[in-house]
PDB file of C-alpha atoms in Angstrom:
ATOM      1  CA  ALA J   1     120.308  72.397  97.128  1.00 68.00           C
ATOM      2  CA  ALA J   2     121.736  68.795  96.929  1.00 76.00           C
ATOM      3  CA  PRO J   3     119.133  66.636  98.728  1.00 75.00           C
ATOM      4  CA  GLU J   4     121.751  65.457 100.452  1.00 81.00           C
ATOM      5  CA  VAL J   5     123.284  67.618 101.809  1.00 76.00           C
ATOM      6  CA  ALA J   6     120.165  70.739 101.712  1.00 73.00           C
ATOM      7  CA  ALA J   7     118.348  71.551 104.991  1.00 73.00           C
ATOM      8  CA  ASP J   8     116.092  73.934 103.025  1.00 72.00           C
ATOM      9  CA  LEU J   9     115.445  75.647 100.316  1.00 74.00           C
ATOM     10  CA  ALA J  10     112.890  77.847  99.576  1.00 75.00           C
ATOM     11  CA  PHE J  11     112.667  81.141  96.386  1.00 79.00           C
ATOM     12  CA  LEU J  12     111.942  84.059  97.933  1.00 79.00           C
ATOM     13  CA  ARG J  13     110.109  87.071  95.552  1.00 80.00           C
ATOM     14  CA  LEU J  14     110.059  90.583  96.653  1.00 80.00           C
ATOM     15  CA  ASP J  15     107.523  92.381  95.902  1.00 81.00           C
ATOM     16  CA  GLY J  16     106.758  95.896  93.876  1.00 83.00           C
ATOM     17  CA  LEU J  17     110.598  96.076  92.157  1.00 87.00           C
ATOM     18  CA  THR J  18     110.307  98.088  88.977  1.00 91.00           C
ATOM     19  CA  HIS J  19     111.732  96.525  85.418  1.00 93.00           C
ATOM     20  CA  ASP J  20     114.717  98.660  85.599  1.00 93.00           C
ATOM     21  CA  GLN J  21     115.841  97.626  89.703  1.00 92.00           C
ATOM     22  CA  GLN J  22     115.312  93.895  88.421  1.00 91.00           C
ATOM     23  CA  GLN J  23     117.570  95.158  85.056  1.00 93.00           C
ATOM     24  CA  ARG J  24     120.783  96.188  87.887  1.00 92.00           C
ATOM     25  CA  MET J  25     120.069  93.828  89.987  1.00 92.00           C
ATOM     26  CA  ARG J  26     120.467  90.978  87.396  1.00 94.00           C
ATOM     27  CA  ALA J  27     124.015  92.709  85.938  1.00 94.00           C
ATOM     28  CA  TYR J  28     125.224  92.863  89.756  1.00 94.00           C
ATOM     29  CA  LEU J  29     124.559  89.174  90.328  1.00 94.00           C
ATOM     30  CA  LEU J  30     126.287  88.379  86.886  1.00 96.00           C
ATOM     31  CA  SER J  31     129.567  90.201  87.647  1.00 95.00           C
ATOM     32  CA  GLN J  32     129.880  87.995  90.704  1.00 96.00           C
ATOM     33  CA  LEU J  33     129.535  84.594  89.069  1.00 95.00           C
ATOM     34  CA  GLY J  34     133.052  82.946  90.306  1.00 95.00           C
ATOM     35  CA  LYS J  35     134.121  85.415  92.669  1.00 96.00           C
ATOM     36  CA  PRO J  36     134.976  82.926  95.779  1.00 97.00           C
ATOM     37  CA  PHE J  37     133.091  82.225  99.293  1.00 95.00           C
ATOM     38  CA  ASP J  38     133.762  84.929 101.809  1.00 94.00           C
ATOM     39  CA  PRO J  39     134.458  82.841 105.191  1.00 92.00           C
ATOM     40  CA  ARG J  40     134.799  86.436 106.763  1.00 91.00           C
ATOM     41  CA  PHE J  41     131.282  86.759 106.391  1.00 91.00           C
ATOM     42  CA  ALA J  42     131.946  90.606 105.830  1.00 91.00           C
ATOM     43  CA  LEU J  43     129.848  92.736 104.487  1.00 88.00           C
ATOM     44  CA  SER J  44     131.688  95.466 103.817  1.00 91.00           C
ATOM     45  CA  SER J  45     134.327  93.703 101.911  1.00 91.00           C
ATOM     46  CA  ASP J  46     133.797  92.996  97.935  1.00 91.00           C
ATOM     47  CA  ASP J  47     136.599  90.844  97.464  1.00 94.00           C
ATOM     48  CA  ALA J  48     134.425  87.320  98.165  1.00 96.00           C
ATOM     49  CA  ILE J  49     130.847  86.769  98.963  1.00 96.00           C
ATOM     50  CA  TYR J  50     128.203  84.555 100.619  1.00 93.00           C
ATOM     51  CA  CYS J  51     124.908  83.393  99.621  1.00 89.00           C
ATOM     52  CA  THR J  52     122.663  86.206 101.758  1.00 88.00           C
ATOM     53  CA  GLU J  53     125.754  88.749 100.766  1.00 91.00           C
ATOM     54  CA  LEU J  54     124.862  88.463  97.554  1.00 92.00           C
ATOM     55  CA  VAL J  55     121.230  88.701  97.982  1.00 89.00           C
ATOM     56  CA  ILE J  56     121.617  91.753  99.952  1.00 88.00           C
ATOM     57  CA  LYS J  57     123.970  93.965  97.662  1.00 91.00           C
ATOM     58  CA  ALA J  58     122.353  92.836  95.085  1.00 91.00           C
ATOM     59  CA  LEU J  59     119.000  94.684  97.132  1.00 87.00           C
ATOM     60  CA  GLN J  60     121.125  97.820  97.579  1.00 87.00           C
ATOM     61  CA  LEU J  61     121.493  99.033  94.012  1.00 86.00           C
ATOM     62  CA  ALA J  62     117.963  98.854  93.862  1.00 84.00           C
ATOM     63  CA  GLY J  63     117.325 101.063  96.507  1.00 84.00           C
ATOM     64  CA  ARG J  64     116.555  97.909  98.910  1.00 81.00           C
ATOM     65  CA  HIS J  65     118.932  98.634 102.246  1.00 78.00           C
ATOM     66  CA  ILE J  66     117.630  94.854 103.695  1.00 76.00           C
ATOM     67  CA  GLU J  67     120.692  94.401 105.632  1.00 71.00           C
ATOM     68  CA  LEU J  68     118.720  97.718 108.395  1.00 71.00           C
ATOM     69  CA  GLU J  69     115.062  95.221 108.729  1.00 72.00           C
ATOM     70  CA  LEU J  70     117.506  91.841 109.095  1.00 75.00           C
ATOM     71  CA  PRO J  71     118.187  90.842 112.666  1.00 76.00           C
ATOM     72  CA  GLY J  72     122.382  89.942 112.416  1.00 82.00           C
ATOM     73  CA  LEU J  73     123.990  87.534 114.369  1.00 83.00           C
ATOM     74  CA  ALA J  74     127.155  88.552 116.066  1.00 86.00           C
ATOM     75  CA  PHE J  75     129.951  85.780 116.280  1.00 87.00           C
ATOM     76  CA  PRO J  76     133.194  86.479 118.999  1.00 87.00           C
ATOM     77  CA  THR J  77     135.648  85.882 116.115  1.00 86.00           C
ATOM     78  CA  LEU J  78     133.944  87.668 113.176  1.00 84.00           C
ATOM     79  CA  THR J  79     134.068  91.384 113.090  1.00 85.00           C
ATOM     80  CA  GLU J  80     130.735  92.314 111.533  1.00 87.00           C
ATOM     81  CA  PRO J  81     127.118  90.885 111.908  1.00 86.00           C
ATOM     82  CA  VAL J  82     126.429  88.065 109.607  1.00 86.00           C
ATOM     83  CA  PHE J  83     123.228  87.538 108.060  1.00 84.00           C
ATOM     84  CA  ALA J  84     121.869  84.678 107.996  1.00 83.00           C
ATOM     85  CA  PRO J  85     119.577  82.704 104.687  1.00 81.00           C
ATOM     86  CA  GLY J  86     116.615  82.033 107.318  1.00 79.00           C
ATOM     87  CA  SER J  87     116.490  85.884 107.867  1.00 80.00           C
ATOM     88  CA  MET J  88     115.446  86.715 104.833  1.00 79.00           C
ATOM     89  CA  ARG J  89     111.894  85.267 105.286  1.00 78.00           C
ATOM     90  CA  GLN J  90     111.431  87.819 107.608  1.00 77.00           C
ATOM     91  CA  LEU J  91     111.349  91.134 105.161  1.00 78.00           C
ATOM     92  CA  ALA J  92     108.311  92.964 104.658  1.00 75.00           C
ATOM     93  CA  GLY J  93     107.201  92.101 100.915  1.00 77.00           C
ATOM     94  CA  ILE J  94     108.759  88.792 100.536  1.00 77.00           C
ATOM     95  CA  GLY J  95     106.777  85.907  99.550  1.00 76.00           C
ATOM     96  CA  LEU J  96     107.326  82.174  99.633  1.00 73.00           C
ATOM     97  CA  VAL J  97     107.092  80.491  95.932  1.00 76.00           C
ATOM     98  CA  GLY J  98     109.247  77.638  97.052  1.00 58.00           C
ATOM     99  CA  VAL J  99     110.230  74.479  98.185  1.00 57.00           C
ATOM    100  CA  SER J 100     110.517  72.755 101.694  1.00 52.00           C
ATOM    101  CA  ALA J 101     113.306  70.168 102.852  1.00 49.00           C
ATOM    102  CA  ASP J 102     110.419  67.624 102.576  1.00 54.00           C
ATOM    103  CA  SER J 103     109.490  67.495  98.876  1.00 51.00           C
ATOM    104  CA  LEU J 104     113.625  67.449  98.345  1.00 46.00           C
ATOM    105  CA  HIS J 105     113.932  64.027  99.777  1.00 46.00           C
TER     106      HIS J 105
END
């Protein structure tokens, strides 16, 4: 999120999660600290993780299978669809509570 490298920054909130769902997500997110970045962008793998994959897997634990709602990007060199961070803004129940690139500079 450093202003010199960030093109955009947003904080999104998904409405309708119970306290139990939030706690399961929190525990999962904390368990992923230190995991390496996934240069293969493989949602099916758990040995490394990329940004949107982290969010998708946390929400899966909460009972929301959002990867079914997101448009996946196909790349010839990758074996699975890649989910871009910007696509998260298209989810039902998502509210923007963050900032834009203009406010970073």
